[in-house]
Each structure stands twice: as C-alpha cells, then as structure tokens.
Coordinates of C-alpha atoms in Angstrom, one line a residue:
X176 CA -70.2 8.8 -44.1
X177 CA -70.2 8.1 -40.6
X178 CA -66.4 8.0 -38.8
X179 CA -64.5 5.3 -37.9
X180 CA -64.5 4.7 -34.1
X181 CA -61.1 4.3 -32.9
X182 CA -60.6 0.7 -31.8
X183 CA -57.4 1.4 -29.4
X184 CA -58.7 4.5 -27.4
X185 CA -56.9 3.8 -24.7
X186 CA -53.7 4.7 -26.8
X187 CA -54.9 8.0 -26.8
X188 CA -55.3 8.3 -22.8
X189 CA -52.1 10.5 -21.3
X190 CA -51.4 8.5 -18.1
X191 CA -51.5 5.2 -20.2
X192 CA -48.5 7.6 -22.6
X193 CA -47.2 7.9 -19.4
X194 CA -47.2 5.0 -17.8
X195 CA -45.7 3.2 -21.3
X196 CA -42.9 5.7 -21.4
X197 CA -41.7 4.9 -17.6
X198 CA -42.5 1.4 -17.8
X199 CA -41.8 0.2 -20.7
X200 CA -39.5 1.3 -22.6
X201 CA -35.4 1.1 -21.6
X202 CA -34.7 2.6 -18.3
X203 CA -31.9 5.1 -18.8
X204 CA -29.0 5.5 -16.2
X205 CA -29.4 8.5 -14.0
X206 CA -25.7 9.1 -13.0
X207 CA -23.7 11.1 -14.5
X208 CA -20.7 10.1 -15.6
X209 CA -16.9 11.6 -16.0
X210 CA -13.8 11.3 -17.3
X211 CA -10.9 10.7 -14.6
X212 CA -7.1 10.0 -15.3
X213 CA -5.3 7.7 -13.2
X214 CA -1.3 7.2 -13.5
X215 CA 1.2 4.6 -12.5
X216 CA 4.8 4.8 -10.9
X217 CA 6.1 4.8 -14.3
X218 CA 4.2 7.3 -15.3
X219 CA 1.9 5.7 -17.4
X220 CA -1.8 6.8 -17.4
X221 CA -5.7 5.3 -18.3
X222 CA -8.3 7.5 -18.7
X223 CA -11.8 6.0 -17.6
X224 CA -15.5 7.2 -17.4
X225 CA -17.2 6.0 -14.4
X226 CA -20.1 7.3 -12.9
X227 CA -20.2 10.3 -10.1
X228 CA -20.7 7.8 -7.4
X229 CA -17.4 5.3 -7.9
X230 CA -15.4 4.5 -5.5
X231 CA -11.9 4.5 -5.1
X232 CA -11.9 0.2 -4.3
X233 CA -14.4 0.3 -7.5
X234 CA -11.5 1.9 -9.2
X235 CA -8.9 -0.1 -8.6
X236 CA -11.3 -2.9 -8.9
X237 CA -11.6 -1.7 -12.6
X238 CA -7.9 -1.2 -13.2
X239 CA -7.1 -4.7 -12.0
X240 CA -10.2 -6.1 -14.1
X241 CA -8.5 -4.3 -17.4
X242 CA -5.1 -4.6 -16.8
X243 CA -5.2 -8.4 -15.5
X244 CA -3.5 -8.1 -12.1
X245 CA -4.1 -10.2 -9.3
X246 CA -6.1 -8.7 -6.9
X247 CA -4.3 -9.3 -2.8
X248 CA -6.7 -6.4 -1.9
X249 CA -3.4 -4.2 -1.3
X250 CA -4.1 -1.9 -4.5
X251 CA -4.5 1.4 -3.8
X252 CA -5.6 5.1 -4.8
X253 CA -3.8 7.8 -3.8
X254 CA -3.8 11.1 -3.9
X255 CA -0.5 13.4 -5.2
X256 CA -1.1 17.3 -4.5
X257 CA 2.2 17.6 -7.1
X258 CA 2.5 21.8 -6.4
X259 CA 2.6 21.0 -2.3
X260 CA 4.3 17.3 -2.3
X261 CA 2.1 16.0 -0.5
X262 CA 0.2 12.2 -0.7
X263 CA -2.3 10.4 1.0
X264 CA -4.2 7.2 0.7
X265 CA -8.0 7.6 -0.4
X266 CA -9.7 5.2 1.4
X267 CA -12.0 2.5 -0.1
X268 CA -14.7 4.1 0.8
X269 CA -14.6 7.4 -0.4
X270 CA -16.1 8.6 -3.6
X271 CA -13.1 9.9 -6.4
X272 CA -15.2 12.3 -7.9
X273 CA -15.6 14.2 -4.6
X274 CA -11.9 13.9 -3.8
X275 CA -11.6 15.5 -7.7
X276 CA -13.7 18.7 -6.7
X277 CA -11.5 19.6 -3.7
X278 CA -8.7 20.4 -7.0
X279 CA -8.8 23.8 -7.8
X280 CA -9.0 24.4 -12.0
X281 CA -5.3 25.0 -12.6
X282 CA -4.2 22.6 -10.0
X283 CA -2.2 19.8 -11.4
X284 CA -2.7 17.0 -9.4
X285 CA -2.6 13.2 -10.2
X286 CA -4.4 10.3 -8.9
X287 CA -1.9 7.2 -8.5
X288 CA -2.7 3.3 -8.6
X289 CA -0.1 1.2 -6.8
X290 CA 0.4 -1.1 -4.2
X291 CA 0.4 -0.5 -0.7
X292 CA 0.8 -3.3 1.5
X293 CA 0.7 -1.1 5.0
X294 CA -2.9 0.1 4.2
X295 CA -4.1 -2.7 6.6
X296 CA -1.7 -3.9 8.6
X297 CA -2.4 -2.3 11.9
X298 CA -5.4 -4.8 11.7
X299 CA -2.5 -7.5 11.7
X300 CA 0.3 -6.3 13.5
X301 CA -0.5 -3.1 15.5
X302 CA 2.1 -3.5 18.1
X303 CA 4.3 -2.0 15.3
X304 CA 2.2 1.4 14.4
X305 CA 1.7 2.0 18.1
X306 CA 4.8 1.7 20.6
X307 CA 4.3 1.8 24.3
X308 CA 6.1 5.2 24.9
X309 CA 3.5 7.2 22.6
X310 CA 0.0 5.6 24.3
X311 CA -1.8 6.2 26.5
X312 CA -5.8 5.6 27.8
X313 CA -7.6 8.1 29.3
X314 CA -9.8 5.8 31.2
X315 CA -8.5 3.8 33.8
X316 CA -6.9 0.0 33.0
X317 CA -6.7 -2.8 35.1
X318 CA -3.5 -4.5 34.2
X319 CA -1.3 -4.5 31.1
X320 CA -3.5 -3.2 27.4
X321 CA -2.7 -5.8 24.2
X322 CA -2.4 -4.1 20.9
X323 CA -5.6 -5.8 20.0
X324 CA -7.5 -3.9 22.9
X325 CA -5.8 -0.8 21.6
X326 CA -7.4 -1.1 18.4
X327 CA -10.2 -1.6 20.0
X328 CA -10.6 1.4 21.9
X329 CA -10.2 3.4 18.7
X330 CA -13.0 1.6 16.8
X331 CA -14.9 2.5 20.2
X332 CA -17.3 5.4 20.2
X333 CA -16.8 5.4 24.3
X334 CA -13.1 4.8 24.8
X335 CA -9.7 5.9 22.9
X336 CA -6.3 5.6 23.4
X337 CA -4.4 9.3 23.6
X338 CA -1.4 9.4 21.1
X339 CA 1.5 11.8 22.1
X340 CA 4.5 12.4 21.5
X341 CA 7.2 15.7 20.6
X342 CA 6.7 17.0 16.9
X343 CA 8.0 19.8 15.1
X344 CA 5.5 22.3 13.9
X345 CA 5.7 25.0 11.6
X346 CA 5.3 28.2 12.7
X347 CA 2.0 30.0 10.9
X348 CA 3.4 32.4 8.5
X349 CA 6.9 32.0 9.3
X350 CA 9.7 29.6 8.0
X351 CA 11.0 28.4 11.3
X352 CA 9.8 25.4 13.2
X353 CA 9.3 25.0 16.8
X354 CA 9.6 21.3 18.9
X355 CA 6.2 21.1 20.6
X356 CA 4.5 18.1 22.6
X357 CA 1.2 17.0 21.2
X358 CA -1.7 15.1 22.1
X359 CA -4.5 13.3 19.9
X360 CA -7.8 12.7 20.9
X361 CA -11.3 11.8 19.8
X362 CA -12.2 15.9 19.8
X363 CA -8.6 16.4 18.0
X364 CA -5.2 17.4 17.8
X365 CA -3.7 19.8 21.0
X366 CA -0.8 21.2 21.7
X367 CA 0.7 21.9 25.4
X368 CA 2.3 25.4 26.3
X369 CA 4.1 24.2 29.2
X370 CA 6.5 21.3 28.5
X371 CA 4.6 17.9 28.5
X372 CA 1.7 19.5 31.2
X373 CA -2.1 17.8 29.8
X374 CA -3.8 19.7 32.2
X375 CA -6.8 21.7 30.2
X376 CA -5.1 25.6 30.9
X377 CA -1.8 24.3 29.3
X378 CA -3.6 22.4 26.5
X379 CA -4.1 24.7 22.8
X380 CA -6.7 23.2 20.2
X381 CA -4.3 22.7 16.8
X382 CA -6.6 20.9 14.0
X383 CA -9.8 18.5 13.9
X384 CA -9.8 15.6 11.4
X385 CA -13.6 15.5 10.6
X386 CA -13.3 18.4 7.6
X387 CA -9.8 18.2 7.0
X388 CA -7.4 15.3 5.5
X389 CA -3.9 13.8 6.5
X390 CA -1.2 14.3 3.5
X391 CA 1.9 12.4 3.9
X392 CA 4.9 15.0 2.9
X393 CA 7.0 13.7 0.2
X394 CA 9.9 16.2 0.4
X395 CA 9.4 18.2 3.3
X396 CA 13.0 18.9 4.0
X397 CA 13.1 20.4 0.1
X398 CA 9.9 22.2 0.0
X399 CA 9.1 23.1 3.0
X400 CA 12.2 23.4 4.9
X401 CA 11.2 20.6 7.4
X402 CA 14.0 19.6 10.1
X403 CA 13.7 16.0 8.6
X404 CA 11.9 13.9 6.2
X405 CA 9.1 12.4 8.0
X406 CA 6.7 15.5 7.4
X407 CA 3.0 15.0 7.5
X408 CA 0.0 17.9 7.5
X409 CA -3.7 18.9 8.0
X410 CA -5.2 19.7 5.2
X411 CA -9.1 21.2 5.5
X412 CA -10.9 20.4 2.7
X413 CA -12.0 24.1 1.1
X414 CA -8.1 24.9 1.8
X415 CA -7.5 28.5 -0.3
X416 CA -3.9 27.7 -0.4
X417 CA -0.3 26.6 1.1
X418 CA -1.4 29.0 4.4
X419 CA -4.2 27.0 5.4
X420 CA -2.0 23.6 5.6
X421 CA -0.8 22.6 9.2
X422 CA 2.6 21.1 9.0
X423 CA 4.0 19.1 11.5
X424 CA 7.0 16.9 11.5
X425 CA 8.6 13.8 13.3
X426 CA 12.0 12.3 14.0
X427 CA 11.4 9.0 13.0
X428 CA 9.3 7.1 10.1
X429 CA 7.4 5.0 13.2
X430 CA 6.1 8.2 15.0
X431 CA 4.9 9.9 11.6
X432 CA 3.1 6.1 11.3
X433 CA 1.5 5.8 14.4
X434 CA 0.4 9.6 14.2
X435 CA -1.1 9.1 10.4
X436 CA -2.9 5.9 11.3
X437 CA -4.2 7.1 14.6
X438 CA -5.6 9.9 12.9
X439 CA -7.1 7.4 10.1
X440 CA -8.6 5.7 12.5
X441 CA -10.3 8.2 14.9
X442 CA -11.6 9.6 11.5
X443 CA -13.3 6.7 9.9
X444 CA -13.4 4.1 12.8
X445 CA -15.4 1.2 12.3
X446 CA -15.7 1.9 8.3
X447 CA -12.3 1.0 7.7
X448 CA -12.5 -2.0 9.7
X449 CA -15.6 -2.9 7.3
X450 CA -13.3 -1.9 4.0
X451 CA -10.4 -4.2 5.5
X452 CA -12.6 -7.1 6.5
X453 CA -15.2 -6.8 3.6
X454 CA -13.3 -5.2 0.9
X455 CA -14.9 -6.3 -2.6
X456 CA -18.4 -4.3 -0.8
X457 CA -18.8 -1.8 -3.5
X458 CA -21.3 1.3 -3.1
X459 CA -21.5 2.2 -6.9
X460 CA -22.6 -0.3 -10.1
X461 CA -18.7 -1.4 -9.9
X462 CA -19.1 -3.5 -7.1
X463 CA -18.0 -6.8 -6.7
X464 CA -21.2 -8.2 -8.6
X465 CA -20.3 -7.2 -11.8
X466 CA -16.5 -6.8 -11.7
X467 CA -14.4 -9.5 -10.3
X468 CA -10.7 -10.4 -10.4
X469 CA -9.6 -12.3 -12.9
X470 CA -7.5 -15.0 -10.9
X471 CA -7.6 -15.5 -7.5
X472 CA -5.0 -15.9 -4.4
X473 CA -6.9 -17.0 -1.9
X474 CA -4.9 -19.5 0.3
X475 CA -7.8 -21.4 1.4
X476 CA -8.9 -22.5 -2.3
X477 CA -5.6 -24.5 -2.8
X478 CA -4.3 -28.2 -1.1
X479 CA -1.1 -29.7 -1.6
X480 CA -1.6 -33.2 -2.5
X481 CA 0.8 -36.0 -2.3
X482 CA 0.3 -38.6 -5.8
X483 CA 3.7 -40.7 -4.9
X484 CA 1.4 -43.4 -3.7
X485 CA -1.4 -45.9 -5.2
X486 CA -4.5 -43.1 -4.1
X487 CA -3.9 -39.5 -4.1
X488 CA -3.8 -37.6 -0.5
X489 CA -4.0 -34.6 0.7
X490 CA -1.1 -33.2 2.9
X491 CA -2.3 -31.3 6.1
X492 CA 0.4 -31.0 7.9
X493 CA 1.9 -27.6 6.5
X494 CA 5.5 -28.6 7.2
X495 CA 5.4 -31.8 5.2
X496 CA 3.3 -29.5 2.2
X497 CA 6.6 -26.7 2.3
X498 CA 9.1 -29.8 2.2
X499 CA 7.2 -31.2 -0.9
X500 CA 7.0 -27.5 -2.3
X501 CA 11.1 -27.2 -2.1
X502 CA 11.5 -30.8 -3.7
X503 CA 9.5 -30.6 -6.3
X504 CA 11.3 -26.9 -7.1
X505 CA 14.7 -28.4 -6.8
X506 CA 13.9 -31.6 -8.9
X507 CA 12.1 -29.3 -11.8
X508 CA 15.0 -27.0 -12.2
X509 CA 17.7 -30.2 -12.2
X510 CA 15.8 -31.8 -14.7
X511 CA 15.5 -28.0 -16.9
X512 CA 19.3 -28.1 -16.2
X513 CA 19.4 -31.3 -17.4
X514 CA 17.5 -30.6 -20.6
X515 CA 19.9 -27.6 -21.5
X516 CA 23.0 -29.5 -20.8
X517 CA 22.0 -32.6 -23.0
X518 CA 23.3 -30.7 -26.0
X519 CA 26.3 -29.2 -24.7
X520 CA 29.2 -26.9 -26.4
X521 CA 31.7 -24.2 -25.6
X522 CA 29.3 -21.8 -27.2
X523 CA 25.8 -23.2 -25.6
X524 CA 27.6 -22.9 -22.5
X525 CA 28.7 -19.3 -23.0
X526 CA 24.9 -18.1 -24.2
X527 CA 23.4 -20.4 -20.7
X528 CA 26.3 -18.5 -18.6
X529 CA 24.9 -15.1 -20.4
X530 CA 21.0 -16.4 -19.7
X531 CA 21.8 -17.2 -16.0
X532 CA 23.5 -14.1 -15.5
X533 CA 20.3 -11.9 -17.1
X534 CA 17.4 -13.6 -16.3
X535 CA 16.7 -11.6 -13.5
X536 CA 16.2 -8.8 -15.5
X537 CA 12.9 -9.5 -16.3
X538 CA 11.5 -10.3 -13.1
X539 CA 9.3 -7.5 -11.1
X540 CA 11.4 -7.5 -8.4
X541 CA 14.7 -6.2 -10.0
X542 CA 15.1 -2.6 -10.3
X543 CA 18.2 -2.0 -12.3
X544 CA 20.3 0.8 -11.6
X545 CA 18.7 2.9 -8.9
X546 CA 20.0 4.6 -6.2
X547 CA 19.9 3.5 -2.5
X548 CA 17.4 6.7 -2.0
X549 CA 15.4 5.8 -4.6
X550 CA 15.4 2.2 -3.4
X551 CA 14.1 3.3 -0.3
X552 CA 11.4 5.6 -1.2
X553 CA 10.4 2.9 -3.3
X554 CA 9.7 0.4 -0.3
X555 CA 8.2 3.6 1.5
X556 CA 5.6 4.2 -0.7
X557 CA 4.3 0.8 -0.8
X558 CA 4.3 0.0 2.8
X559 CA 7.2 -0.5 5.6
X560 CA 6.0 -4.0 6.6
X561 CA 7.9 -6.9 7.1
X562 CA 9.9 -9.0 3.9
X563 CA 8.7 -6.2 1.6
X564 CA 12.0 -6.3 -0.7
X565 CA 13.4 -5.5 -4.3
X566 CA 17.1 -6.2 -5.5
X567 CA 18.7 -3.6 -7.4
X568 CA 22.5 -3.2 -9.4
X569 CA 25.2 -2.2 -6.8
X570 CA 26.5 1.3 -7.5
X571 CA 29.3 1.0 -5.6
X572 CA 30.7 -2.4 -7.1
X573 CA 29.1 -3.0 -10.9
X574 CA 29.5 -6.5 -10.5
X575 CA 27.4 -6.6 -7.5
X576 CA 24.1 -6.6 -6.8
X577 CA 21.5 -5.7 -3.4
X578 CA 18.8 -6.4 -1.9
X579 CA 17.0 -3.9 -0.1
X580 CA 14.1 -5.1 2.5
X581 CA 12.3 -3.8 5.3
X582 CA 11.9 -5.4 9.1
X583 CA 10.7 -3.4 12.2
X584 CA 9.6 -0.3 9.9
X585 CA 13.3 0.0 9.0
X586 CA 15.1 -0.2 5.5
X587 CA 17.9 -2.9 5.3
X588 CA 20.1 -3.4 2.2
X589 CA 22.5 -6.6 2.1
X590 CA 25.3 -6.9 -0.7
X591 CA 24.9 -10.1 -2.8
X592 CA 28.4 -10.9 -3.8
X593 CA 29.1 -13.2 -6.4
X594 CA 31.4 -16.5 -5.7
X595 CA 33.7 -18.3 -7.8
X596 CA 34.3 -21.9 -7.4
X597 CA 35.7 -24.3 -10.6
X598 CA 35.4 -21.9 -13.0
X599 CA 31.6 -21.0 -12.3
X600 CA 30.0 -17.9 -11.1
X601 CA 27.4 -18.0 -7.5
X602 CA 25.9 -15.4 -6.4
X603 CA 25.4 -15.7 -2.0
X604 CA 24.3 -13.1 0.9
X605 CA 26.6 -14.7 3.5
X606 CA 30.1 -15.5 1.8
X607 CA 29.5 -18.4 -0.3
X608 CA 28.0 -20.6 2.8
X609 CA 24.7 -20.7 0.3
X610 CA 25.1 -20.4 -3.1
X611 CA 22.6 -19.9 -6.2
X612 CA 23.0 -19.8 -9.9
X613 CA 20.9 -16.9 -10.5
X614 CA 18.8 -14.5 -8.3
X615 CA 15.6 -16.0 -9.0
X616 CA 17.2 -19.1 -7.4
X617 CA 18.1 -16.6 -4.1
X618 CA 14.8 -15.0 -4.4
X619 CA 13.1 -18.0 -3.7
X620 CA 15.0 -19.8 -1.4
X621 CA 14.9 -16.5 0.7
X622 CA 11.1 -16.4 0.2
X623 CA 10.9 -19.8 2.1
X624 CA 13.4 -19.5 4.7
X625 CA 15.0 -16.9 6.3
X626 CA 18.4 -17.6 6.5
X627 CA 21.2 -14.5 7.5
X628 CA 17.9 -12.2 6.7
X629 CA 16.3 -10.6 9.6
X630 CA 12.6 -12.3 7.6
X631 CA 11.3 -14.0 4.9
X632 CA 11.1 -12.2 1.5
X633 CA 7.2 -11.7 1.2
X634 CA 6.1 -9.3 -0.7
X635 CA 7.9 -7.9 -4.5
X636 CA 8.1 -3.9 -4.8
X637 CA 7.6 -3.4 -8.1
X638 CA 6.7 -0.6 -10.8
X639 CA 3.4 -1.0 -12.8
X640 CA 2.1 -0.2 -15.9
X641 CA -1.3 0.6 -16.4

C-alpha cells in the first residue's frame, strides 16, 4: 500500500518552526526582574518586583499608584547609607537597580519614599540656593547676572558660574578638620593652599562628580566628629569603605544647599531640567502610559464659578475667586455649627468642647509630642522652602501647642496660646487679636493669608505610610 503524502509539508520545514515560534506565539518579556524594598518615615516597608531597568520616578510613580496619594511631582527616592549616615536624593532619572549594586552584600542600606519639596525649587526660586557672596563667572559679564542667567550658565556646556566659599574638610586618615577655601567648577572640586589665592599653582584638585555621588550627612557632628551639622561628602561609586569618602562641612544649612545643588547640577545638567519640566517621561514599562495618578492637582484643570445669579459664570479675576473661597468656608462651617448646636445640652456641649479640642489629631500636619529637633529635621528632610510647616504639642507648656515653618531656608517655631473669653477656649498666634476654635480653623486661615507669619502656610510635613 502506497503512503500517504503529507498534505501540510510545510509544517515540517524548520524556518517555517521558526518563524511560528518567534512570530506567533506570546512574546515573552526579556528583562529581568527583582525584588526591591522601599521604606517610609515611619518605618513601614513595600516590597515590589520591577524590572532591571525602572526608574526611580517609575518607582514612586508605582507607590503613589498603590498607595493612592496624590501625585504634586515632589515624591521622592532616596538613598540612606544607614552604617555611614549619609542620604541623597536619587534623581528621576537614574535606574534603582544600578543604585542597588553600588551596596556591598552585608550592607544595610534602605531606600526611602517621601516628600521633598526642595528637589526643584532652584528651577523656581534660585536666588535662594545661590547667594551673591558664593558666585562667581569665570567669563566676563556686562552688568548685573539674574538668578535665572545663573541657572543658565550651569545648564550650559560653554559657560558656569564658579561656587566658592570656606568649608571644613576632614583630614584623610585623621580625625581633625581643617577650614579650607574651595572652588567648584565644571572639571571639579579644588582647594586653595594659599588663603583665598585661585591662581592655578595655589589651586589642589579635591574630587570630580562624574563617578562619584553627593551624600547629604545626617549626623556628622555624632559620627564623624564634624565641627557642625551641615556635613556633606563625595562618595565614588566602587568606594571600598569609610576611607574613600571626602567629607566636607559648612557653617550654615544655605552654603551646604548651594554647594549640593551646584554639584547636582554640573553633574546632570540639562537632564534634570528635562525630569523637572517633563516629569511623568518614564524610560522603563512604568512610564506614564501605563501608570497614572489616581487624582490630579493640576491648577489649570479647575475654575471657580459664581451660581448666585440667573446663568452661571466663571470668576477670572483670582481675588474675587479667593474671596468667594473664604465665604463659602465660613458659611459651611456656621451652618455645621449650626447643625451641632440645634440639639444642645450640658453634655453635647462637653463631648463638641472635647471634639474641637482633638480634631486636629487626625490631620497630617500634627505631629504630637515631638521635640523641637525632631521637628526640625523633619522640615529638613523634606525641603527648606517657603510655608513648609507642621504644628506639634508644646513641651514646655502641655497646654500649648506650635507651629514650626520654614522662610529664607530658616526654621521658625511660633507658640499658639490658647484664649479664654466667656467661658470658651481660642486658640491665636498673636494674643487673641485672631482667634479660632480649633487648629484646622488656624491652619486654614494661615494657608490663605499670612497674617503675624513671615508666609503663607503651603505645604503639610507629614509622615507616610506605605
């Protein structure tokens, strides 16, 4: 009996096998993916797998996707060398899992997710990161240079602005520290061996910034016997141990500012202006495509409108819309006064007295009993720009409370004392010339005016969980 002939031979053709198999079946993904742990201010932790390429924008990105946050493009990853104290922003850019390989096996390191408000503002305001006294251009300038010009010349591959300044530099392989002037450029970080001479035969290379990183120290006067606490280092990126680490110290939290974001800036350049201006652009499968916030701030997609009349308007004129704003605030909470007084008794009004007096409590601005230290390292870590705030207990006076803000890269703390007048209890920050019920009450009305404040309350520091 003759054999069947085969009536699919080209089944049985390789490149056909091959070309089905590539073609047509289920792509696979390529990267490889790991594990990483990120942690919160309170010490809480989320373990994701992400792919090798992710970065760290992707992974907040992902954090604010799963945890439901609003996303003001001020989250940020950071990176805590625990063992050396030392911090420092990852930039948007960079890729996690390369940060992760720079940790040596028994190194026990932890990547952060908070806020950091300062991560942009030079773009803003950077008359505030770079004061006249520590500038200057090593080109000639006709006339007088605008912050914006400055920032200008450091996104410049032709110009730059030279950054110097005294700082206090440890001695390699000694305790001690030495006062030294310094001078950063586009080549680098130099030190002068004769006073504040920048001629070339006075001038010693210190450290580069294309191979190494700039750690913020966290307790430099603890750990590494700094002269004060606004410590900051070089650290190359195969470092071998505490010995390859550059410290250097300032006097005050503005010069260890302007020297950090100088130094972020001649390093990255025109790639952090891109992350600032364009910053859901995502180089990994997390981008902005497929992972978006879940609400959105943005000012521009929101109109106040005025309904008072026969047709509906909308209100341009942004005094008017803040007038309307504070109206409508004051007549909701007098008619929710109102409603809670309509039933009234000695008791009800005890247990709204109690209410009023712990309402606070639960908003993300109150930080119960912390210290003034604490309060300030708090503010620190998430950016010393202008009307970032949080109110704390007093520990001097328990029935007392504070609220501690930053203006001009300084930490201010004003007592909120409370005020008695016909039997009920006020809280006010200038002697009982304002008043409020409740801190929410002189949370708000301090977000929309300033009042005795040296600004506006802007921005919450809070704890998050993750």
């Amino acid at each position: 009996m003759s054999s069947i002939p085969n009536p699919f031979p080209e089944l049985c053709c390789s490149s056909l096998t091959s070309a089905l198999s590539t073609d047509l079946l289920p792509k696979t993904n390529s990267r490889k993916k790991q594990v990483i742990k990120i942690y919160s201010e309170d010490e809480t932790s989320r373990a994701l797998e992400v792919p090798s390429d992710i970065t760290a924008r992707d992974v907040c990105q992902l954090l604010i996707l799963k945890c439901h946050y609003v996303d003001d493009h001020c989250w940020t990853l950071f990176e805590h060398l625990i063992p050396l104290g030392l911090e420092r922003i990852i930039e948007d850019h960079e890729l996690v899992v390369e940060v992760l390989s720079n940790w040596g096996m028994e190194e026990e390191n932890k990547l952060y997710f908070r806020k950091n408000y300062a991560k942009y503002e030079f773009f803003k305001n950077p008359m505030y990161f770079f004061p006249e006294h520590m500038v200057s251009f090593s080109t000639e300038t006709n006339g007088e240079i605008s912050p914006a010009l400055i920032l200008q010349m450091f996104l410049s591959s032709s110009t730059y602005p030279e950054i110097h300044g005294f700082l206090h530099v440890k001695e390699q392989g000694k305790k001690s520290w030495k006062k030294v002037y310094f001078l950063l450029r586009r080549s680098g970080l130099y030190f002068s061996t004769k006073g504040t001479s920048k001629e070339p035969r006075h001038l010693q290379f210190f450290s580069e910034f294309g191979n190494s990183d700039i750690y913020v120290s966290l307790a430099g006067k603890k750990k590494h016997g700094a002269p004060a606490n606004y410590g900051f280092c070089f650290k190359p990126n195969k470092a071998r141990g505490p010995r390859d680490l550059k410290m250097l110290c300032a006097e005050e939290e503005q010069s260890r500012m302007c020297w950090v974001t100088a130094v972020r800036l001649l390093k990255y350049g025109m790639q952090l202006y891109q992350n600032y201006m364009h910053p859901c652009h995502g180089r990994s499968g997390c981008s902005s495509q497929s992972i978006s916030p879940m609400r959105s701030i943005s000012e521009n997609s929101l109109v106040a409108m005025d309904f008072s009349g026969e047709k509906s308007r909308i209100i341009d004129n942004p005094t008017e819309a803040l007038l309307v704003a504070v109206e409508e605030g004051l007549a909701w909470r007098k008619k929710a006064c109102l409603r809670l007084g309509s039933h009234s008794s000695p008791r009800a009004c005890s247990q709204r007295s109690a209410i009023s007096m712990a309402i606070h409590r639960s908003q993300p601005w109150f930080h119960h009993r912390i210290s003034r230290d604490e309060a300030q390292r708090l503010i620190i870590q998430q950016g010393l720009v202008d009307g970032v705030f949080l109110v704390r207990d007093s520990q001097s006076n328990p029935r007392t409370f504070v609220l501690s803000m930053c203006h001009a890269q300084k930490i201010k703390h004003f007592q909120i004392l409370p005020v008695e007048d016909d039997g009920k209890m006020f809280h006010s920050l200038d002697d009982g010339h304002t008043r409020f019920t409740d801190l929410i009450q002189l949370v708000e009305f301090y977000q929309l005016n300033k009042g005795v404040l040296p600004c506006k309350l802007k921005h919450y520091c809070a704890r998050v969980s993750i």
